Coordinates of C-alpha atoms in Angstrom, one line a residue:
M1 CA 0.0 0.0 0.0
P2 CA 1.5 3.4 -1.0
N3 CA 2.5 5.6 1.9
V4 CA -0.3 8.3 1.8
Y5 CA 0.9 9.9 5.0
R6 CA 4.2 10.6 3.4
L7 CA 2.4 12.1 0.4
I8 CA 0.5 14.5 2.6
A9 CA 3.6 15.4 4.6
Q10 CA 5.4 16.3 1.4
D11 CA 2.5 18.5 0.3
L12 CA 2.7 20.4 3.5
L13 CA 6.5 20.6 4.0
R14 CA 8.3 20.2 0.7
H15 CA 6.1 21.6 -2.0
H16 CA 4.3 24.4 -0.2
P17 CA 6.3 25.4 2.9
G18 CA 5.6 29.1 2.5
R19 CA 1.8 28.7 2.2
T20 CA 1.9 26.2 5.0
A21 CA 3.7 28.7 7.2
V22 CA 1.4 31.5 6.4
G23 CA -1.6 29.3 7.0
L24 CA -0.2 28.2 10.4
L25 CA 0.4 31.8 11.3
G26 CA -3.1 32.8 10.4
L27 CA -4.6 29.9 12.3
A28 CA -2.4 30.6 15.3
A29 CA -3.4 34.2 15.3
S30 CA -7.1 33.3 15.0
I31 CA -6.9 30.8 17.9
G32 CA -4.6 33.0 20.0
F33 CA -6.9 36.0 19.8
G34 CA -9.8 33.7 20.3
L35 CA -8.3 32.5 23.6
A36 CA -7.8 36.1 24.7
A37 CA -11.4 37.1 23.9
P38 CA -13.0 35.5 27.0
M39 CA -10.7 37.3 29.3
A40 CA -11.2 40.6 27.5
L41 CA -14.9 40.1 27.6
A42 CA -14.8 39.2 31.3
T43 CA -12.9 42.5 31.9
V44 CA -15.5 44.5 30.0
I45 CA -18.3 42.9 32.1
D46 CA -16.5 43.5 35.3
S47 CA -15.8 47.1 34.4
M48 CA -19.5 47.6 33.6
S49 CA -20.3 46.3 37.1
G50 CA -18.5 49.2 38.6
R51 CA -15.1 47.5 39.1
G52 CA -13.2 49.9 36.9
P53 CA -13.2 52.1 33.7
A54 CA -15.0 50.6 30.7
A55 CA -13.4 52.4 27.7
R56 CA -10.1 50.7 27.7
P57 CA -11.4 47.1 28.2
V58 CA -13.9 47.7 25.3
L59 CA -11.1 48.9 23.1
V60 CA -9.0 45.9 24.0
L61 CA -11.9 43.6 23.2
A62 CA -12.4 45.2 19.8
L63 CA -8.7 44.8 19.0
V64 CA -8.8 41.1 20.1
L65 CA -11.9 40.4 17.9
A66 CA -10.3 42.2 15.0
G67 CA -7.1 40.2 15.4
A68 CA -9.1 36.9 15.4
L69 CA -10.9 37.9 12.3
A70 CA -7.7 39.0 10.5
G71 CA -6.0 35.7 11.4
S72 CA -9.0 33.7 10.2
A73 CA -9.0 35.5 6.9
L74 CA -5.3 35.0 6.4
A75 CA -5.6 31.3 7.2
S76 CA -8.5 30.9 4.8
R77 CA -6.6 32.6 1.9
A78 CA -3.5 30.6 2.5
S79 CA -5.5 27.4 2.8
A80 CA -7.3 28.1 -0.5
D81 CA -4.1 28.9 -2.3
R82 CA -2.3 25.8 -1.0
A83 CA -5.4 23.6 -1.9
S84 CA -5.6 24.8 -5.5
A85 CA -1.8 24.5 -6.0
T86 CA -1.7 21.0 -4.5
T87 CA -4.7 19.8 -6.4
A88 CA -3.3 21.1 -9.7
R89 CA 0.0 19.4 -9.0
H90 CA -1.6 16.1 -8.1
R91 CA -4.0 16.2 -11.0
G92 CA -1.1 16.8 -13.4
A93 CA 0.9 14.0 -11.8
A94 CA -2.1 11.7 -12.1
F95 CA -2.6 12.5 -15.8
T96 CA 1.1 12.0 -16.5
A97 CA 1.0 8.6 -14.7
A98 CA -2.1 7.6 -16.6
L99 CA -0.6 8.6 -20.0
R100 CA 2.7 6.8 -19.2
R101 CA 1.1 3.5 -18.4
P102 CA 2.0 0.9 -21.0
P103 CA -1.0 0.9 -23.4
Y104 CA -1.0 -2.9 -23.8
D105 CA -0.5 -3.8 -20.1
A106 CA -3.4 -4.4 -17.8
G107 CA -4.1 -1.4 -15.7
F108 CA -7.0 0.8 -14.4
P109 CA -10.2 0.9 -16.5
D110 CA -10.9 4.2 -18.2
G111 CA -13.6 5.2 -15.8
E112 CA -11.3 4.4 -12.8
L113 CA -8.6 6.6 -14.3
L114 CA -11.1 9.4 -14.8
A115 CA -12.2 9.2 -11.2
R116 CA -8.6 9.0 -9.8
C117 CA -7.4 12.0 -12.0
S118 CA -10.4 14.2 -11.1
S119 CA -12.1 13.8 -7.7
D120 CA -9.5 11.7 -6.0
A121 CA -6.8 14.2 -7.0
E122 CA -8.5 16.8 -4.8
T123 CA -8.3 14.7 -1.6
P124 CA -4.7 15.3 -0.5
A125 CA -5.2 19.0 -0.3
R126 CA -8.4 18.5 1.7
I127 CA -6.6 16.3 4.2
A128 CA -3.7 18.7 4.5
N129 CA -6.1 21.5 5.4
I130 CA -7.9 19.3 7.9
V131 CA -4.6 18.2 9.5
L132 CA -3.4 21.8 10.0
G133 CA -6.8 23.0 11.2
S134 CA -7.2 20.1 13.7
A135 CA -3.7 20.4 15.0
V136 CA -3.9 24.1 15.7
T137 CA -7.4 23.8 17.1
S138 CA -6.3 21.0 19.4
V139 CA -3.5 23.1 20.7
G140 CA -5.9 25.9 21.3
G141 CA -8.3 23.6 23.1
L142 CA -5.5 22.5 25.4
V143 CA -4.5 26.1 26.2
A144 CA -8.1 26.9 26.8
F145 CA -8.4 24.0 29.3
V146 CA -5.3 25.2 31.1
L147 CA -6.8 28.7 31.4
L148 CA -10.1 27.1 32.6
C149 CA -8.2 25.3 35.3
T150 CA -6.7 28.6 36.5
I151 CA -10.2 30.2 36.8
D152 CA -12.3 27.3 38.2
W153 CA -10.8 23.8 38.5
R154 CA -14.2 22.3 39.3
S155 CA -15.6 23.3 35.9
A156 CA -12.4 21.9 34.3
V157 CA -13.0 18.5 35.9
V158 CA -16.5 18.4 34.3
V159 CA -15.1 19.4 30.9
A160 CA -12.3 16.7 31.2
A161 CA -15.0 14.1 32.0
E162 CA -17.0 14.9 28.8
L163 CA -13.8 14.8 26.7
A164 CA -13.1 11.3 28.0
V165 CA -16.6 10.1 27.3
S166 CA -16.8 11.8 23.9
W167 CA -13.4 10.3 22.8
F168 CA -14.9 6.8 22.8
V169 CA -17.9 7.9 20.7
V170 CA -15.7 9.7 18.2
R171 CA -13.2 6.9 18.0
A172 CA -15.9 4.3 17.1
F173 CA -17.3 6.7 14.5
L174 CA -14.0 7.3 12.8
R175 CA -13.3 3.6 12.6
G176 CA -16.7 2.9 11.0
S177 CA -16.3 5.7 8.4
A178 CA -13.2 4.4 6.5
E179 CA -14.6 1.2 5.0
P180 CA -17.9 2.6 3.6
E181 CA -16.0 5.5 2.0
A182 CA -13.6 3.1 0.3
G183 CA -16.5 1.0 -1.0
Y184 CA -18.3 4.2 -2.2
R185 CA -15.3 5.4 -4.2
A186 CA -14.7 2.0 -5.7
A187 CA -18.4 1.7 -6.8
R188 CA -18.2 5.3 -8.2
G189 CA -15.2 4.3 -10.3
A190 CA -17.0 1.2 -11.6
L191 CA -20.0 3.4 -12.5
A192 CA -17.8 5.9 -14.3
D193 CA -16.1 3.1 -16.3
L194 CA -19.4 1.6 -17.4
L195 CA -20.6 5.0 -18.4
V196 CA -17.5 5.7 -20.5
D197 CA -18.0 2.2 -22.1
A198 CA -21.6 2.9 -22.9
H199 CA -20.8 6.3 -24.4
R200 CA -18.3 4.7 -26.7
G201 CA -20.9 2.2 -27.9
A202 CA -23.8 4.7 -28.1
R203 CA -24.4 4.1 -31.8
T204 CA -24.3 0.3 -31.4
I205 CA -26.7 0.5 -28.4
A206 CA -29.1 2.7 -30.5
A207 CA -28.9 0.4 -33.5
L208 CA -29.5 -2.8 -31.4
G209 CA -32.3 -1.2 -29.4
T210 CA -30.8 -2.3 -26.1
H211 CA -31.1 1.0 -24.3
D212 CA -33.0 -0.4 -21.3
R213 CA -30.6 -3.3 -20.9
E214 CA -27.5 -1.1 -21.1
L215 CA -29.1 1.3 -18.7
R216 CA -29.5 -1.5 -16.1
R217 CA -25.9 -2.6 -16.7
V218 CA -24.5 0.9 -16.3
L219 CA -26.5 1.6 -13.2
A220 CA -25.8 -1.8 -11.5
P221 CA -23.1 -0.2 -9.2
L222 CA -25.7 2.1 -7.8
A223 CA -26.7 -0.7 -5.3
D224 CA -23.1 -0.7 -3.9
L225 CA -23.1 3.1 -3.9
R226 CA -26.4 3.1 -2.0
A227 CA -25.2 0.5 0.5
A228 CA -21.9 2.3 1.2
G229 CA -23.7 5.7 1.5
R230 CA -26.2 4.3 4.0
L231 CA -23.4 2.9 6.1
S232 CA -21.7 6.3 6.1
W233 CA -24.8 8.2 7.0
R234 CA -25.7 5.7 9.7
A235 CA -22.3 6.3 11.3
Q236 CA -22.8 10.0 11.1
R237 CA -26.3 9.8 12.5
D238 CA -25.1 7.7 15.5
V239 CA -22.3 10.1 16.4
G240 CA -24.6 13.1 15.7
W241 CA -27.3 12.3 18.2
R242 CA -24.8 11.1 20.9
M243 CA -22.8 14.3 20.6
G244 CA -26.0 16.3 20.4
L245 CA -27.0 15.0 23.8
L246 CA -23.6 15.4 25.4
D247 CA -23.1 19.1 24.4
P248 CA -26.1 20.7 26.1
L249 CA -25.7 18.3 29.1
L250 CA -22.2 19.6 29.5
N251 CA -23.2 23.3 29.2
A252 CA -25.9 22.7 31.9
V253 CA -23.4 21.0 34.3
V254 CA -20.7 23.6 33.7
L255 CA -23.2 26.4 34.2
A256 CA -24.4 24.8 37.4
V257 CA -20.9 24.4 38.8
A258 CA -19.9 27.9 37.8
G259 CA -23.1 29.3 39.3
L260 CA -22.4 27.5 42.6
S261 CA -18.9 29.0 42.6
A262 CA -20.4 32.5 41.9
V263 CA -22.9 32.0 44.8
A264 CA -20.0 31.0 47.1
G265 CA -18.2 34.2 46.1
R266 CA -15.4 32.4 44.3
L267 CA -16.3 33.8 40.8
G268 CA -17.5 37.2 39.6
P269 CA -20.0 37.7 36.7
G270 CA -17.1 38.1 34.2
S271 CA -15.4 35.0 35.4
V272 CA -18.6 33.0 35.1
L273 CA -18.8 34.0 31.5
A274 CA -15.1 33.2 30.9
V275 CA -15.6 29.7 32.4
L276 CA -18.4 29.1 29.9
L277 CA -16.4 30.4 26.9
Y278 CA -13.3 28.5 27.8
S279 CA -15.2 25.3 28.3
Q280 CA -16.6 25.8 24.7
L281 CA -13.1 26.6 23.4
T282 CA -11.8 23.4 25.1
L283 CA -14.5 21.4 23.4
M284 CA -13.5 22.8 20.0
V285 CA -11.7 19.5 19.7
L286 CA -15.0 17.7 19.6
E287 CA -16.2 20.2 16.9
Q288 CA -13.5 18.7 14.7
V289 CA -15.4 15.5 14.4
D290 CA -17.0 16.5 11.1
S291 CA -13.6 17.6 9.8
L292 CA -12.0 14.4 11.0
A293 CA -14.7 12.3 9.3
A294 CA -14.2 14.3 6.1
G295 CA -10.5 13.5 6.4
V296 CA -11.2 9.8 6.9
R297 CA -13.4 9.8 3.8
A298 CA -10.8 11.8 1.8
L299 CA -8.1 9.3 2.9
A300 CA -9.8 6.6 0.8
G301 CA -9.5 8.9 -2.3
T302 CA -5.9 9.7 -1.4
R303 CA -5.0 6.0 -1.2
R304 CA -6.6 5.5 -4.7
L305 CA -4.6 8.4 -6.1
A306 CA -1.4 7.2 -4.4
E307 CA -1.9 3.7 -6.1
L308 CA -1.9 5.4 -9.5
L309 CA 1.1 7.6 -8.7
A310 CA 3.1 4.7 -7.2
A311 CA 2.8 2.6 -10.4
P312 CA 6.4 2.2 -11.7
P313 CA 7.2 4.4 -14.7
P314 CA 8.0 2.7 -18.0
D315 CA 11.5 1.6 -18.5
P316 CA 13.3 4.5 -20.3
G317 CA 15.7 2.1 -21.9
G318 CA 19.5 2.2 -22.0
T319 CA 21.8 5.0 -23.1
A320 CA 23.3 3.4 -26.2
R321 CA 22.1 5.4 -29.2
L322 CA 20.2 3.6 -32.0
P323 CA 22.2 4.0 -35.2
S324 CA 20.5 4.2 -38.6
G325 CA 19.7 0.9 -40.3
P326 CA 17.6 -0.8 -42.9
G327 CA 14.9 -2.1 -40.4
R328 CA 15.7 -5.8 -39.8
L329 CA 13.7 -7.1 -36.9
T330 CA 14.5 -10.1 -34.8
F331 CA 12.3 -11.8 -32.2
D332 CA 14.7 -13.9 -30.0
R333 CA 12.7 -16.4 -27.8
V334 CA 10.1 -13.7 -27.0
R335 CA 7.4 -14.8 -24.6
L336 CA 4.0 -13.0 -24.7
D337 CA 1.8 -12.5 -21.6
G338 CA 3.4 -15.3 -19.6
R339 CA 2.3 -17.9 -22.2
G340 CA 4.0 -21.3 -22.4
G341 CA 5.6 -20.8 -25.8
D342 CA 7.8 -18.2 -27.4
V343 CA 8.3 -16.4 -30.7
S344 CA 11.6 -16.7 -32.6
C345 CA 11.9 -15.3 -36.1
T346 CA 13.7 -12.7 -38.2
I347 CA 11.9 -10.2 -40.4
P348 CA 14.2 -9.1 -43.3
A349 CA 14.8 -5.4 -43.8
G350 CA 12.3 -4.0 -46.2
A351 CA 10.0 -7.0 -46.0
H352 CA 6.2 -6.6 -45.8
V353 CA 4.9 -9.1 -43.3
A354 CA 1.3 -9.9 -42.4
V355 CA 0.7 -11.0 -38.8
V356 CA -2.3 -13.3 -38.5
G357 CA -3.9 -15.5 -35.9
P358 CA -7.1 -16.1 -34.0
S359 CA -8.3 -13.7 -31.4
G360 CA -6.1 -13.7 -28.3
S361 CA -3.1 -15.3 -30.1
G362 CA -0.9 -12.3 -29.2
K363 CA -0.8 -10.4 -32.5
S364 CA -1.2 -6.9 -31.1
R365 CA 1.0 -7.7 -28.2
L366 CA 3.8 -8.8 -30.5
V367 CA 3.7 -5.7 -32.7
A368 CA 3.6 -3.6 -29.6
L369 CA 7.0 -4.9 -28.6
V370 CA 8.5 -3.4 -31.8
G371 CA 7.9 0.2 -30.6
R372 CA 8.4 -0.7 -26.9
H373 CA 4.8 0.0 -26.1
A374 CA 5.2 -3.1 -24.1
D375 CA 8.2 -5.3 -23.1
P376 CA 8.3 -9.1 -23.4
D377 CA 8.0 -11.3 -20.4
A378 CA 11.2 -13.0 -21.6
G379 CA 13.5 -12.9 -24.6
R380 CA 14.7 -10.0 -26.7
V381 CA 13.5 -7.8 -29.6
L382 CA 16.3 -6.5 -31.8
L383 CA 16.2 -3.8 -34.4
D384 CA 19.1 -4.0 -36.8
G385 CA 20.9 -6.1 -34.3
H386 CA 20.4 -3.8 -31.3
D387 CA 18.4 -4.9 -28.3
L388 CA 15.6 -2.4 -27.9
R389 CA 16.0 -2.3 -24.1
T390 CA 19.5 -1.1 -24.5
V391 CA 18.6 2.1 -26.4
P392 CA 16.5 5.1 -25.2
A393 CA 12.8 4.6 -25.7
D394 CA 12.6 7.9 -27.6
D395 CA 15.0 6.5 -30.2
V396 CA 12.8 3.4 -30.6
R397 CA 9.6 5.5 -31.0
A398 CA 11.3 7.6 -33.7
A399 CA 12.3 4.5 -35.6
V400 CA 8.8 2.8 -35.5
A401 CA 5.6 4.4 -36.8
Y402 CA 2.1 3.0 -35.9
A403 CA -1.4 3.1 -37.2
F404 CA -4.2 1.6 -35.2
E405 CA -7.7 0.2 -35.7
E406 CA -9.3 3.1 -33.8
P407 CA -6.9 6.1 -34.2
N408 CA -7.4 9.1 -31.9
L409 CA -6.9 12.4 -33.7
F410 CA -5.0 14.8 -31.5
G411 CA -4.4 18.4 -32.5
A412 CA -6.3 21.6 -33.1
T413 CA -6.8 20.7 -36.8
L414 CA -6.8 17.7 -39.1
G415 CA -3.4 18.8 -40.5
A416 CA -2.0 19.0 -37.0
A417 CA -3.4 15.6 -36.2
I418 CA -1.6 14.1 -39.2
A419 CA 1.6 15.9 -38.3
A420 CA 1.3 14.6 -34.7
G421 CA 3.4 17.3 -33.1
S422 CA 6.2 17.0 -35.7
D423 CA 7.6 20.0 -37.5
L424 CA 6.3 18.9 -40.9
R425 CA 5.6 21.2 -43.8
D426 CA 2.1 21.5 -45.2
E427 CA 3.1 19.7 -48.4
D428 CA 4.5 16.7 -46.4
V429 CA 1.2 16.5 -44.5
M430 CA -0.8 16.6 -47.8
R431 CA 1.5 14.0 -49.4
A432 CA 1.0 11.6 -46.5
A433 CA -2.8 12.2 -46.8
R434 CA -2.7 11.4 -50.5
L435 CA -0.8 8.2 -49.9
A436 CA -3.4 7.1 -47.4
R437 CA -6.3 8.0 -49.8
A438 CA -7.4 10.7 -47.3
D439 CA -6.7 13.9 -49.2
A440 CA -9.9 13.9 -51.3
F441 CA -12.4 13.8 -48.4
V442 CA -10.3 16.2 -46.3
R443 CA -10.4 18.8 -49.1
R444 CA -14.2 18.5 -49.3
L445 CA -14.5 19.7 -45.7
P446 CA -15.4 23.5 -45.4
A447 CA -12.0 24.3 -43.8
G448 CA -10.0 21.5 -45.4
Y449 CA -6.9 20.6 -43.4
D450 CA -7.7 23.4 -40.9
T451 CA -10.9 21.6 -39.8
P452 CA -10.9 20.8 -36.0
P453 CA -11.2 17.0 -35.6
G454 CA -14.3 17.4 -33.4
D455 CA -16.1 19.3 -36.2
A456 CA -15.3 16.8 -38.9
P457 CA -18.1 14.2 -39.6
L458 CA -15.7 11.3 -40.2
S459 CA -16.6 7.6 -40.8
G460 CA -14.6 4.8 -39.2
G461 CA -12.8 4.2 -42.5
E462 CA -12.0 7.9 -42.9
R463 CA -10.5 8.0 -39.4
Q464 CA -8.4 5.0 -40.2
R465 CA -7.1 6.6 -43.3
L466 CA -6.1 9.7 -41.3
G467 CA -4.4 7.4 -38.8
L468 CA -2.5 5.9 -41.8
A469 CA -1.6 9.3 -43.0
R470 CA -0.2 10.1 -39.6
A471 CA 2.0 7.0 -39.7
F472 CA 3.1 7.7 -43.4
A473 CA 4.2 11.2 -42.4
Q474 CA 6.7 9.9 -39.8
P475 CA 10.3 9.4 -41.0
A476 CA 10.6 5.9 -39.5
R477 CA 12.3 2.8 -40.7
V478 CA 9.5 0.4 -39.6
L479 CA 5.8 0.7 -40.1
V480 CA 3.3 -1.2 -37.9
L481 CA -0.4 -1.4 -39.0
D482 CA -2.3 -2.9 -36.1
D483 CA -5.6 -3.9 -37.8
A484 CA -5.5 -0.3 -39.2
T485 CA -7.5 -1.1 -42.4
S486 CA -10.3 -3.1 -40.8
S487 CA -13.0 -0.4 -41.4
L488 CA -12.0 0.1 -45.0
D489 CA -14.0 -1.5 -47.9
T490 CA -12.2 -4.0 -50.0
A491 CA -11.4 -1.6 -52.9
T492 CA -10.1 1.1 -50.5
A493 CA -8.1 -1.5 -48.5
A494 CA -6.5 -2.6 -51.8
E495 CA -5.6 1.0 -52.7
V496 CA -4.1 1.6 -49.3
A497 CA -2.1 -1.6 -49.6
H498 CA -0.6 -0.3 -52.8
A499 CA 0.0 3.0 -51.1
V500 CA 1.9 1.3 -48.3
R501 CA 4.0 -0.4 -50.9
D502 CA 4.7 2.9 -52.6
A503 CA 5.2 5.0 -49.5
W504 CA 7.1 2.4 -47.6
H505 CA 9.1 0.9 -50.5
G506 CA 12.3 -0.6 -49.1
R507 CA 11.2 -0.2 -45.5
T508 CA 9.9 -2.9 -43.1
T509 CA 6.2 -3.2 -42.6
L510 CA 4.2 -5.4 -40.2
V511 CA 0.4 -5.6 -40.8
V512 CA -1.9 -7.2 -38.3
T513 CA -4.8 -8.4 -40.5
H514 CA -7.8 -10.7 -40.7
R515 CA -8.1 -10.4 -44.5
A516 CA -6.8 -13.2 -46.8
A517 CA -6.1 -10.7 -49.6
T518 CA -3.9 -8.6 -47.3
A519 CA -2.0 -11.7 -46.2
A520 CA -1.7 -12.8 -49.9
A521 CA -0.2 -9.4 -50.8
A522 CA 2.5 -9.6 -48.2
D523 CA 6.0 -11.0 -48.7
L524 CA 5.7 -13.3 -45.7
V525 CA 3.0 -14.3 -43.2
L526 CA 3.7 -14.7 -39.5
W527 CA 1.0 -17.1 -38.2
L528 CA 0.6 -16.9 -34.4
D529 CA -1.4 -19.3 -32.2
A530 CA -1.5 -19.0 -28.4
G531 CA 1.7 -16.9 -28.3
R532 CA 3.7 -19.3 -30.5
V533 CA 4.7 -19.2 -34.2
R534 CA 2.7 -21.8 -36.0
G535 CA 3.9 -20.8 -39.4
Y536 CA 6.2 -18.3 -41.0
A537 CA 6.2 -18.4 -44.8
P538 CA 4.5 -16.9 -47.9
H539 CA 0.7 -16.9 -47.8
R540 CA 0.4 -19.5 -50.7
A541 CA 2.7 -21.9 -48.8
L542 CA 0.6 -21.7 -45.7
W543 CA -2.7 -22.0 -47.5
S544 CA -2.6 -25.8 -47.6
A545 CA -3.0 -25.9 -43.8
P546 CA -6.7 -26.2 -42.8
G547 CA -6.1 -24.3 -39.6
Y548 CA -4.6 -21.4 -41.6
R549 CA -7.6 -21.3 -44.1
A550 CA -10.0 -21.4 -41.1
L551 CA -8.5 -18.0 -39.9
F552 CA -10.2 -16.4 -42.9
G553 CA -13.4 -18.4 -42.8
A554 CA -12.5 -20.5 -45.9
V555 CA -11.9 -24.1 -45.2
E556 CA -13.4 -25.8 -48.3
H557 CA -12.3 -23.5 -51.0
D558 CA -9.5 -21.2 -51.9
P559 CA -10.6 -17.6 -52.3
V560 CA -7.2 -16.3 -53.4
P561 CA -7.1 -15.5 -57.1
Q562 CA -4.5 -17.5 -58.9
G563 CA -2.6 -14.3 -59.8
S564 CA -2.3 -13.0 -56.3
A565 CA 1.1 -12.0 -55.0
A566 CA 2.9 -14.5 -52.9

């Protein structure tokens, strides 16, 4: 379990020491002047009873109250500044950790990541403010108790007795608050993940007419939310009525004890009022119950945030630079996802290789290793004879370009999305779009290449062609198409295949595909099954195997034209 307490301490002491110091100063001033207020008020009352001049005590009381107000304002401002800065820093760190997670490794679902980067990122700042406020308030309560003892020790005994009784009530409450809050946040994360999943499939849900069933599925975590919320409210209800009975009972007992002291001549009118006020200031510790409960609830969110931040960063690789080369790939006894077998083969430089296999065979995992989007459980991946783990990850990413089945278009415009942050000229962007057969439909848009991606009504196939254009625009030596033409019709897919040949002539290409025609057009086919190489040869040489033909849904007949490329 990540050390959340160290995380909170670093927020207070390392990252925001100035704001913490100012906040402590404001809290100390507020509590200090608040402790002086009962004595100042008692002096005013005594002076009004004919025991001395009233002007000066009233002025002192006014200054004390003004000082308490100023200290409170200073503490509130420092607290707000520290909270906003802390939340911004944790939210940035959470987003960075989320983006750095290996995309092919198991991790947090999308909804969980959203919850941890948003609401959970606010909890450390909340706890830090509660810690500071409770600490200063507790010290102030202790000082108030000492002052109460100097005025009337009998009343102090009564206050001490209530504190002892209240402690057991509060302790049970805080213990019972942690578990329901953890369950509540877990259920909320599950709800967010289901909602994100349903939003992605909104068109499919509408087409199938399964709205009601999906609504029940998405809202299923509400039962856990409701149960956790009821447990939390029940705990607050129990402590509320108990503390609600104790507080007026204490006031009545303290007033009775102070009144008896006044009748006996031990206390004057001002001192009686001071006893009541100092008893209330002493019991400010009990008024922190709500804050402490909020801190316990926030602690569950901080633990979830710390889990995300504590995830190990991806291996940055070695320091040896990756020299230029033709693009020869070697898989040396590579094991995928802890499977029993391994993959050993060499892809010649400049070869176009189709990667095929049934669902779950490890195709996407294997091609992810080429760009170090994931690392093998065992074995090595070599590019032009260099182990990819021995060179910086940035060198690997610059040498390998990817296009995916569902490309995300980042950037302010479609042109920027194709350039993908690179310093490319407009003509280079348009050339890549032409090669991917995307230039024509982009030019038909009102703003052309300046159209924001969110404003462009793109089909799945058009998005894939833009993803291909982005890959074509990169000056890499290896191109990986991870099912990147699945949404294209047969004619467009054939055009794109020819474009890949033209644009990537002499450079290595790996194509994850489910199409027999794409496999037939490749130089070689790498046939995977359960993380092992079942075949590595030209398409026509593998076609005689029934298991290979079954991959393309053709067992009884050969759909490949006689003139297809081997």
